[in-house]
Amino acid sequence: MSLTARIVSALLAAFVVAIILKLQRRGGLVSKYGLLWMATSAVMLVMAAAPDVVDTVGGWLGVEYTPSLVFMAALGFVLVVLVQYSWELSRSEQRIQILMEEVALLRRELDAQRKDAEPEG
Amino acid sequence: MDNPGLIAVIPAYNEENTVGAVIAEVQRTCSGPAEVRPAEVRPVEVVVVDDGSVDSTAEAAAAAGATVLRLPVNLGYGAALRLGFRYAAGRRWDCALVLDADGQHIATDIPALVAACHSGADLVLGSRFHPDCAVPYPVSRIRRAAIRVVSRVLRHRRGVALTDPTSGFWAMSRPCVELFSRQLPAGYLDNLLGLSIAARAGLAIAEVPVTMAPRQGGQPSTQGARLVFHYLRTLLAISIGGRS
């Protein structure tokens, strides 16, 4: 890997770390996701600093063209994360719906009680 | 006197122009002196589920004498129905109805639905395409095709043969409403999933012919490509069960 490519990928990884840290500090990110992306950018950093790692791992696994290993791993990772998000989103939607049903029923209950409490006429 | 009567659930989204008239129609059909109203129908509690309307649907419904349940945001027809069932499950009545707020369902068909419910059916659907209908109801080609596919899936997967499974005009027994309030998943889309759940639970399902008026206001809930997407989701939910 050329020096430029290594610098670019290191910068990219550093950029991701910076964004995640900023989001986390602003309270815009739940810590489990913060941790997930920090770990991801750590892996990116390692690969930028020592690209030979990829060849070594590829050698263990018997992969001939090792860069394809990176693509495969990245794609697999992204897929897993997306499916997990879909699941989490579905669960959130359901919880929100149940919450809103409760709000509607409670509001109805409250209105009825207020009406009863009002003096006649 | 012990006379629990009926409960009518009307999901409504931005229907301020029609909801009041629909409520008045239902009340006129189901109340009044016993000698003038059909024997099947008895005084009615009308429950309007306001599905996060931005107009004055809730006020119009309350002014017409309905119980109003207000969802704070728009969740869709199925979610509004689910809330209606949950409310109804905690009330006293002997037959529950569901009808549309846009005036498409005609209150004078209510006695026929209630009669079918009283004679043993747990879930009665008002069908626009029943062989006994005087004039078949005109619908768009996509919708017609979608209804055909859904009918077929329901027949094969659940063993119920219906001419108009997508009908939103229902009468239900208490076991049916209790089943729905327990088992309809949150995120419930459509009456079709309810139908599928009722069929799976072995409830008796029947159809009666109804006439349907052209909608008097508002917009169809889904159209065009969204309609296709909607039916695909529904088919998935019906055929493999689980959540919608």
Short mmCIF file of C-alpha atoms in Angstrom, two decimals:
data_model
loop_
_atom_site.label_atom_id
_atom_site.label_comp_id
_atom_site.label_asym_id
_atom_site.label_seq_id
_atom_site.Cartn_x
_atom_site.Cartn_y
_atom_site.Cartn_z
CA MET A 1 0.00 0.00 0.00
CA SER A 2 1.34 3.42 -0.93
CA LEU A 3 2.14 5.99 1.72
CA THR A 4 -0.64 8.29 0.41
CA ALA A 5 -3.23 5.55 0.70
CA ARG A 6 -2.10 4.84 4.25
CA ILE A 7 -2.29 8.50 5.21
CA VAL A 8 -5.73 8.88 3.63
CA SER A 9 -7.16 5.83 5.42
CA ALA A 10 -5.58 6.89 8.71
CA LEU A 11 -7.12 10.34 8.33
CA LEU A 12 -10.48 8.78 7.54
CA ALA A 13 -10.34 6.63 10.66
CA ALA A 14 -9.31 9.63 12.76
CA PHE A 15 -12.18 11.63 11.28
CA VAL A 16 -14.69 8.92 12.26
CA VAL A 17 -13.29 8.85 15.80
CA ALA A 18 -13.58 12.63 16.03
CA ILE A 19 -17.22 12.63 14.86
CA ILE A 20 -18.18 9.84 17.23
CA LEU A 21 -16.51 11.55 20.17
CA LYS A 22 -18.26 14.80 19.38
CA LEU A 23 -21.68 13.16 19.05
CA GLN A 24 -21.15 11.24 22.24
CA ARG A 25 -20.14 14.33 24.16
CA ARG A 26 -23.18 16.24 22.94
CA GLY A 27 -25.37 13.39 24.18
CA GLY A 28 -26.58 12.65 20.68
CA LEU A 29 -25.48 9.04 20.72
CA VAL A 30 -26.31 6.17 23.03
CA SER A 31 -23.09 4.73 24.42
CA LYS A 32 -23.56 1.28 22.88
CA TYR A 33 -23.46 2.78 19.39
CA GLY A 34 -20.59 5.04 20.36
CA LEU A 35 -18.65 1.96 21.45
CA LEU A 36 -19.53 0.12 18.23
CA TRP A 37 -18.22 2.88 15.98
CA MET A 38 -15.16 3.54 18.14
CA ALA A 39 -14.23 -0.13 17.79
CA THR A 40 -14.83 0.07 14.05
CA SER A 41 -12.61 3.09 13.65
CA ALA A 42 -9.94 1.43 15.80
CA VAL A 43 -9.88 -1.46 13.34
CA MET A 44 -9.65 1.06 10.47
CA LEU A 45 -6.72 2.76 12.22
CA VAL A 46 -4.87 -0.52 12.69
CA MET A 47 -5.33 -1.38 9.03
CA ALA A 48 -4.08 2.05 7.97
CA ALA A 49 -1.03 1.92 10.27
CA ALA A 50 -0.12 -1.68 9.54
CA PRO A 51 -1.63 -2.89 6.25
CA ASP A 52 0.44 -6.09 6.50
CA VAL A 53 -2.03 -7.29 9.11
CA VAL A 54 -4.56 -7.86 6.34
CA ASP A 55 -2.13 -9.99 4.35
CA THR A 56 -1.21 -12.00 7.43
CA VAL A 57 -4.84 -12.70 8.33
CA GLY A 58 -5.60 -13.49 4.69
CA GLY A 59 -2.68 -15.91 4.68
CA TRP A 60 -4.08 -17.76 7.73
CA LEU A 61 -7.45 -18.06 6.04
CA GLY A 62 -5.95 -19.09 2.72
CA VAL A 63 -7.27 -16.05 0.83
CA GLU A 64 -5.23 -15.37 -2.30
CA TYR A 65 -6.27 -11.81 -3.03
CA THR A 66 -6.30 -10.39 0.49
CA PRO A 67 -7.88 -6.96 -0.22
CA SER A 68 -11.10 -8.78 -1.10
CA LEU A 69 -11.07 -10.05 2.48
CA VAL A 70 -11.37 -6.45 3.67
CA PHE A 71 -14.33 -5.80 1.38
CA MET A 72 -16.08 -8.99 2.39
CA ALA A 73 -15.61 -8.34 6.09
CA ALA A 74 -16.75 -4.72 5.73
CA LEU A 75 -19.86 -5.67 3.75
CA GLY A 76 -20.76 -8.43 6.19
CA PHE A 77 -20.33 -6.07 9.11
CA VAL A 78 -22.49 -3.36 7.55
CA LEU A 79 -25.22 -5.90 6.74
CA VAL A 80 -25.32 -7.20 10.30
CA VAL A 81 -25.47 -3.68 11.67
CA LEU A 82 -28.32 -2.74 9.31
CA VAL A 83 -30.40 -5.77 10.19
CA GLN A 84 -29.87 -5.03 13.87
CA TYR A 85 -31.05 -1.45 13.24
CA SER A 86 -34.18 -2.64 11.43
CA TRP A 87 -34.99 -4.85 14.36
CA GLU A 88 -34.37 -2.10 16.87
CA LEU A 89 -36.46 0.35 14.83
CA SER A 90 -39.38 -2.10 14.63
CA ARG A 91 -39.28 -2.56 18.37
CA SER A 92 -39.18 1.19 18.96
CA GLU A 93 -42.16 1.74 16.64
CA GLN A 94 -44.18 -0.84 18.51
CA ARG A 95 -43.30 0.62 21.87
CA ILE A 96 -44.21 4.11 20.70
CA GLN A 97 -47.55 2.88 19.42
CA ILE A 98 -48.41 1.17 22.69
CA LEU A 99 -47.36 4.29 24.56
CA MET A 100 -49.62 6.46 22.43
CA GLU A 101 -52.55 4.11 22.91
CA GLU A 102 -52.07 4.47 26.65
CA VAL A 103 -51.92 8.26 26.31
CA ALA A 104 -55.20 8.28 24.36
CA LEU A 105 -56.95 6.02 26.88
CA LEU A 106 -55.68 8.03 29.85
CA ARG A 107 -56.70 11.31 28.28
CA ARG A 108 -60.18 9.91 27.74
CA GLU A 109 -60.30 8.77 31.35
CA LEU A 110 -59.17 12.17 32.58
CA ASP A 111 -61.73 14.03 30.45
CA ALA A 112 -64.51 11.79 31.77
CA GLN A 113 -63.47 12.39 35.39
CA ARG A 114 -63.22 16.14 34.91
CA LYS A 115 -66.69 16.19 33.42
CA ASP A 116 -68.03 14.25 36.40
CA ALA A 117 -66.35 16.63 38.83
CA GLU A 118 -67.90 19.72 37.22
CA PRO A 119 -70.98 21.09 38.97
CA GLU A 120 -74.23 20.48 37.10
CA GLY A 121 -75.59 23.16 34.83
CA MET B 1 -83.03 -3.08 32.58
CA ASP B 2 -80.01 -5.00 31.40
CA ASN B 3 -79.53 -3.86 27.85
CA PRO B 4 -75.90 -3.37 26.99
CA GLY B 5 -76.55 -2.40 23.36
CA LEU B 6 -73.98 -1.84 20.68
CA ILE B 7 -70.62 -0.14 20.44
CA ALA B 8 -69.48 1.40 17.16
CA VAL B 9 -65.79 2.11 16.57
CA ILE B 10 -65.03 4.72 13.92
CA PRO B 11 -61.37 5.40 13.09
CA ALA B 12 -61.08 8.93 11.70
CA TYR B 13 -58.25 10.91 10.20
CA ASN B 14 -59.06 14.45 9.04
CA GLU B 15 -62.75 13.75 8.50
CA GLU B 16 -64.26 16.86 10.13
CA ASN B 17 -66.74 17.28 7.28
CA THR B 18 -68.27 13.84 7.44
CA VAL B 19 -67.69 12.37 10.89
CA GLY B 20 -70.56 14.25 12.55
CA ALA B 21 -73.08 13.08 9.95
CA VAL B 22 -71.83 9.49 10.17
CA ILE B 23 -72.25 9.48 13.97
CA ALA B 24 -75.74 10.97 13.66
CA GLU B 25 -76.67 8.31 11.09
CA VAL B 26 -75.49 5.49 13.33
CA GLN B 27 -77.35 6.91 16.32
CA ARG B 28 -80.53 7.44 14.29
CA THR B 29 -80.44 3.84 13.03
CA CYS B 30 -79.70 2.35 16.41
CA SER B 31 -81.81 4.42 18.78
CA GLY B 32 -85.33 5.76 18.94
CA PRO B 33 -88.42 4.03 20.26
CA ALA B 34 -88.22 0.24 20.18
CA GLU B 35 -91.21 -0.03 17.84
CA VAL B 36 -89.61 1.93 15.00
CA ARG B 37 -86.05 0.65 15.07
CA PRO B 38 -85.05 -2.77 13.79
CA ALA B 39 -85.21 -5.41 16.50
CA GLU B 40 -81.51 -6.29 16.18
CA VAL B 41 -80.14 -2.90 17.06
CA ARG B 42 -80.09 -1.24 20.40
CA PRO B 43 -78.70 1.98 21.81
CA VAL B 44 -75.17 2.53 20.81
CA GLU B 45 -71.96 4.01 22.18
CA VAL B 46 -70.13 5.58 19.28
CA VAL B 47 -66.35 5.69 19.76
CA VAL B 48 -64.37 7.84 17.38
CA VAL B 49 -60.64 7.16 17.34
CA ASP B 50 -59.07 10.36 16.13
CA ASP B 51 -55.85 9.23 14.48
CA GLY B 52 -53.84 12.40 15.02
CA SER B 53 -56.06 14.59 12.83
CA VAL B 54 -54.89 18.13 12.17
CA ASP B 55 -58.41 19.41 11.56
CA SER B 56 -61.31 19.55 14.04
CA THR B 57 -62.35 15.90 13.67
CA ALA B 58 -62.21 15.34 17.44
CA GLU B 59 -64.35 18.40 18.21
CA ALA B 60 -66.90 17.47 15.53
CA ALA B 61 -67.12 13.93 16.89
CA ALA B 62 -67.50 15.10 20.49
CA ALA B 63 -70.18 17.60 19.44
CA ALA B 64 -72.09 14.77 17.75
CA GLY B 65 -72.08 12.87 21.04
CA ALA B 66 -69.32 10.35 20.44
CA THR B 67 -66.69 9.13 22.89
CA VAL B 68 -63.44 10.46 21.44
CA LEU B 69 -60.06 8.77 21.80
CA ARG B 70 -57.30 11.01 20.49
CA LEU B 71 -54.00 9.62 19.28
CA PRO B 72 -51.39 12.36 19.62
CA VAL B 73 -49.85 11.60 16.21
CA ASN B 74 -51.07 9.90 13.05
CA LEU B 75 -50.36 6.18 13.34
CA GLY B 76 -52.51 4.79 10.53
CA TYR B 77 -55.83 3.00 10.24
CA GLY B 78 -54.74 -0.27 11.81
CA ALA B 79 -53.32 1.41 14.89
CA ALA B 80 -56.49 3.45 15.36
CA LEU B 81 -58.57 0.28 15.13
CA ARG B 82 -56.36 -1.49 17.63
CA LEU B 83 -56.90 1.31 20.12
CA GLY B 84 -60.66 1.15 19.47
CA PHE B 85 -60.64 -2.58 20.23
CA ARG B 86 -58.66 -2.08 23.40
CA TYR B 87 -61.17 0.51 24.58
CA ALA B 88 -64.16 -1.64 23.56
CA ALA B 89 -62.78 -4.69 25.37
CA GLY B 90 -63.24 -2.85 28.66
CA ARG B 91 -66.85 -1.77 28.01
CA ARG B 92 -70.26 -3.44 28.19
CA TRP B 93 -72.02 -4.22 24.88
CA ASP B 94 -73.33 -7.22 23.02
CA CYS B 95 -72.16 -6.49 19.50
CA ALA B 96 -69.33 -4.25 18.33
CA LEU B 97 -69.19 -2.49 14.97
CA VAL B 98 -66.43 -0.91 12.93
CA LEU B 99 -67.19 1.53 10.17
CA ASP B 100 -65.53 4.31 8.22
CA ALA B 101 -65.79 7.99 9.08
CA ASP B 102 -66.05 9.14 5.48
CA GLY B 103 -69.66 8.08 4.97
CA GLN B 104 -68.90 5.11 2.70
CA HIS B 105 -70.63 2.67 5.01
CA ILE B 106 -74.35 3.17 5.24
CA ALA B 107 -75.84 2.94 8.71
CA THR B 108 -79.00 1.27 7.42
CA ASP B 109 -76.87 -1.84 6.71
CA ILE B 110 -76.04 -2.12 10.43
CA PRO B 111 -79.11 -4.23 11.38
CA ALA B 112 -78.13 -6.93 8.85
CA LEU B 113 -74.58 -7.11 10.23
CA VAL B 114 -75.77 -7.18 13.83
CA ALA B 115 -78.34 -9.89 12.99
CA ALA B 116 -75.61 -12.08 11.48
CA CYS B 117 -73.49 -11.48 14.59
CA HIS B 118 -76.37 -12.46 16.89
CA SER B 119 -77.02 -15.62 14.93
CA GLY B 120 -73.62 -17.02 15.77
CA ALA B 121 -70.91 -15.35 13.68
CA ASP B 122 -67.99 -13.88 15.63
CA LEU B 123 -66.89 -11.63 12.81
CA VAL B 124 -69.27 -10.33 10.14
CA LEU B 125 -67.97 -8.41 7.13
CA GLY B 126 -70.07 -6.11 4.99
CA SER B 127 -69.21 -7.10 1.42
CA ARG B 128 -69.31 -4.76 -1.57
CA PHE B 129 -68.89 -7.65 -3.99
CA HIS B 130 -71.30 -10.17 -2.48
CA PRO B 131 -73.36 -12.03 -5.15
CA ASP B 132 -76.49 -10.58 -3.53
CA CYS B 133 -75.35 -6.97 -4.03
CA ALA B 134 -77.59 -5.09 -6.43
CA VAL B 135 -74.74 -3.16 -8.02
CA PRO B 136 -71.10 -4.20 -7.57
CA TYR B 137 -69.07 -1.39 -6.12
CA PRO B 138 -66.62 0.24 -8.55
CA VAL B 139 -62.99 0.19 -7.44
CA SER B 140 -59.68 0.94 -9.16
CA ARG B 141 -58.00 -1.84 -11.13
CA ILE B 142 -55.02 -2.10 -8.79
CA ARG B 143 -57.30 -2.41 -5.78
CA ARG B 144 -59.51 -5.00 -7.50
CA ALA B 145 -56.46 -7.10 -8.42
CA ALA B 146 -55.04 -6.76 -4.91
CA ILE B 147 -58.35 -7.87 -3.41
CA ARG B 148 -58.36 -10.95 -5.68
CA VAL B 149 -54.84 -11.95 -4.61
CA VAL B 150 -55.66 -11.42 -0.95
CA SER B 151 -58.89 -13.46 -1.25
CA ARG B 152 -56.94 -16.32 -2.74
CA VAL B 153 -54.24 -16.24 -0.07
CA LEU B 154 -56.85 -16.20 2.67
CA ARG B 155 -58.68 -19.12 1.12
CA HIS B 156 -55.56 -21.23 0.80
CA ARG B 157 -53.77 -20.27 4.00
CA ARG B 158 -56.71 -19.82 6.34
CA GLY B 159 -59.57 -21.66 4.67
CA VAL B 160 -62.00 -18.77 4.61
CA ALA B 161 -63.74 -17.89 1.35
CA LEU B 162 -64.71 -14.22 1.23
CA THR B 163 -65.76 -11.95 -1.61
CA ASP B 164 -64.56 -8.74 0.01
CA PRO B 165 -61.92 -9.45 2.66
CA THR B 166 -60.66 -5.86 2.65
CA SER B 167 -64.01 -4.51 3.77
CA GLY B 168 -63.74 -2.13 6.71
CA PHE B 169 -67.38 -2.57 7.76
CA TRP B 170 -67.45 -5.13 10.56
CA ALA B 171 -69.65 -6.50 13.30
CA MET B 172 -67.97 -8.53 16.06
CA SER B 173 -68.80 -10.67 19.06
CA ARG B 174 -67.04 -10.13 22.37
CA PRO B 175 -64.63 -13.07 21.92
CA CYS B 176 -63.54 -11.53 18.62
CA VAL B 177 -62.88 -8.06 20.07
CA GLU B 178 -61.06 -9.56 23.04
CA LEU B 179 -58.91 -11.63 20.70
CA PHE B 180 -58.06 -8.53 18.66
CA SER B 181 -57.28 -6.36 21.65
CA ARG B 182 -54.93 -9.09 22.89
CA GLN B 183 -53.38 -10.42 19.72
CA LEU B 184 -53.21 -7.69 17.12
CA PRO B 185 -49.55 -6.74 17.01
CA ALA B 186 -48.61 -3.11 17.49
CA GLY B 187 -47.84 -1.85 14.04
CA TYR B 188 -50.98 -3.66 12.88
CA LEU B 189 -51.72 -2.52 9.36
CA ASP B 190 -55.06 -3.43 8.13
CA ASN B 191 -58.30 -5.30 8.76
CA LEU B 192 -56.84 -8.14 6.72
CA LEU B 193 -54.40 -9.10 9.42
CA GLY B 194 -57.25 -9.05 11.92
CA LEU B 195 -59.24 -11.28 9.63
CA SER B 196 -56.33 -13.65 9.35
CA ILE B 197 -55.91 -13.77 13.14
CA ALA B 198 -59.64 -14.41 13.62
CA ALA B 199 -59.56 -17.22 11.05
CA ARG B 200 -56.51 -18.80 12.66
CA ALA B 201 -58.20 -18.67 16.05
CA GLY B 202 -61.13 -20.58 14.56
CA LEU B 203 -63.73 -17.84 14.99
CA ALA B 204 -66.86 -18.03 12.80
CA ILE B 205 -66.58 -15.53 9.96
CA ALA B 206 -69.54 -14.48 7.80
CA GLU B 207 -70.30 -11.98 5.06
CA VAL B 208 -73.44 -9.98 4.38
CA PRO B 209 -74.07 -7.82 1.29
CA VAL B 210 -73.90 -4.06 1.83
CA THR B 211 -74.27 -1.08 -0.40
CA MET B 212 -71.48 1.39 -0.26
CA ALA B 213 -71.81 5.09 -0.89
CA PRO B 214 -69.07 6.91 -2.77
CA ARG B 215 -66.80 8.56 -0.23
CA GLN B 216 -68.13 11.96 0.79
CA GLY B 217 -64.86 13.52 1.82
CA GLY B 218 -61.24 12.96 2.68
CA GLN B 219 -58.76 10.89 0.76
CA PRO B 220 -58.45 7.12 0.35
CA SER B 221 -55.88 6.01 2.92
CA THR B 222 -53.55 4.62 0.25
CA GLN B 223 -53.30 4.93 -3.52
CA GLY B 224 -51.14 3.84 -6.46
CA ALA B 225 -47.68 2.54 -5.66
CA ARG B 226 -48.25 2.96 -1.93
CA LEU B 227 -51.33 0.77 -2.26
CA VAL B 228 -49.23 -1.96 -3.87
CA PHE B 229 -46.60 -1.66 -1.14
CA HIS B 230 -49.34 -1.74 1.48
CA TYR B 231 -50.80 -4.96 0.07
CA LEU B 232 -47.37 -6.57 -0.19
CA ARG B 233 -46.77 -5.85 3.48
CA THR B 234 -50.19 -7.17 4.34
CA LEU B 235 -49.67 -10.34 2.31
CA LEU B 236 -46.37 -10.96 4.05
CA ALA B 237 -48.01 -10.48 7.42
CA ILE B 238 -50.96 -12.75 6.57
CA SER B 239 -48.98 -15.52 4.98
CA ILE B 240 -46.17 -15.88 7.48
CA GLY B 241 -47.91 -14.42 10.50
CA GLY B 242 -46.01 -12.51 13.12
CA ARG B 243 -45.75 -8.79 13.07
CA SER B 244 -46.81 -6.44 10.35
#
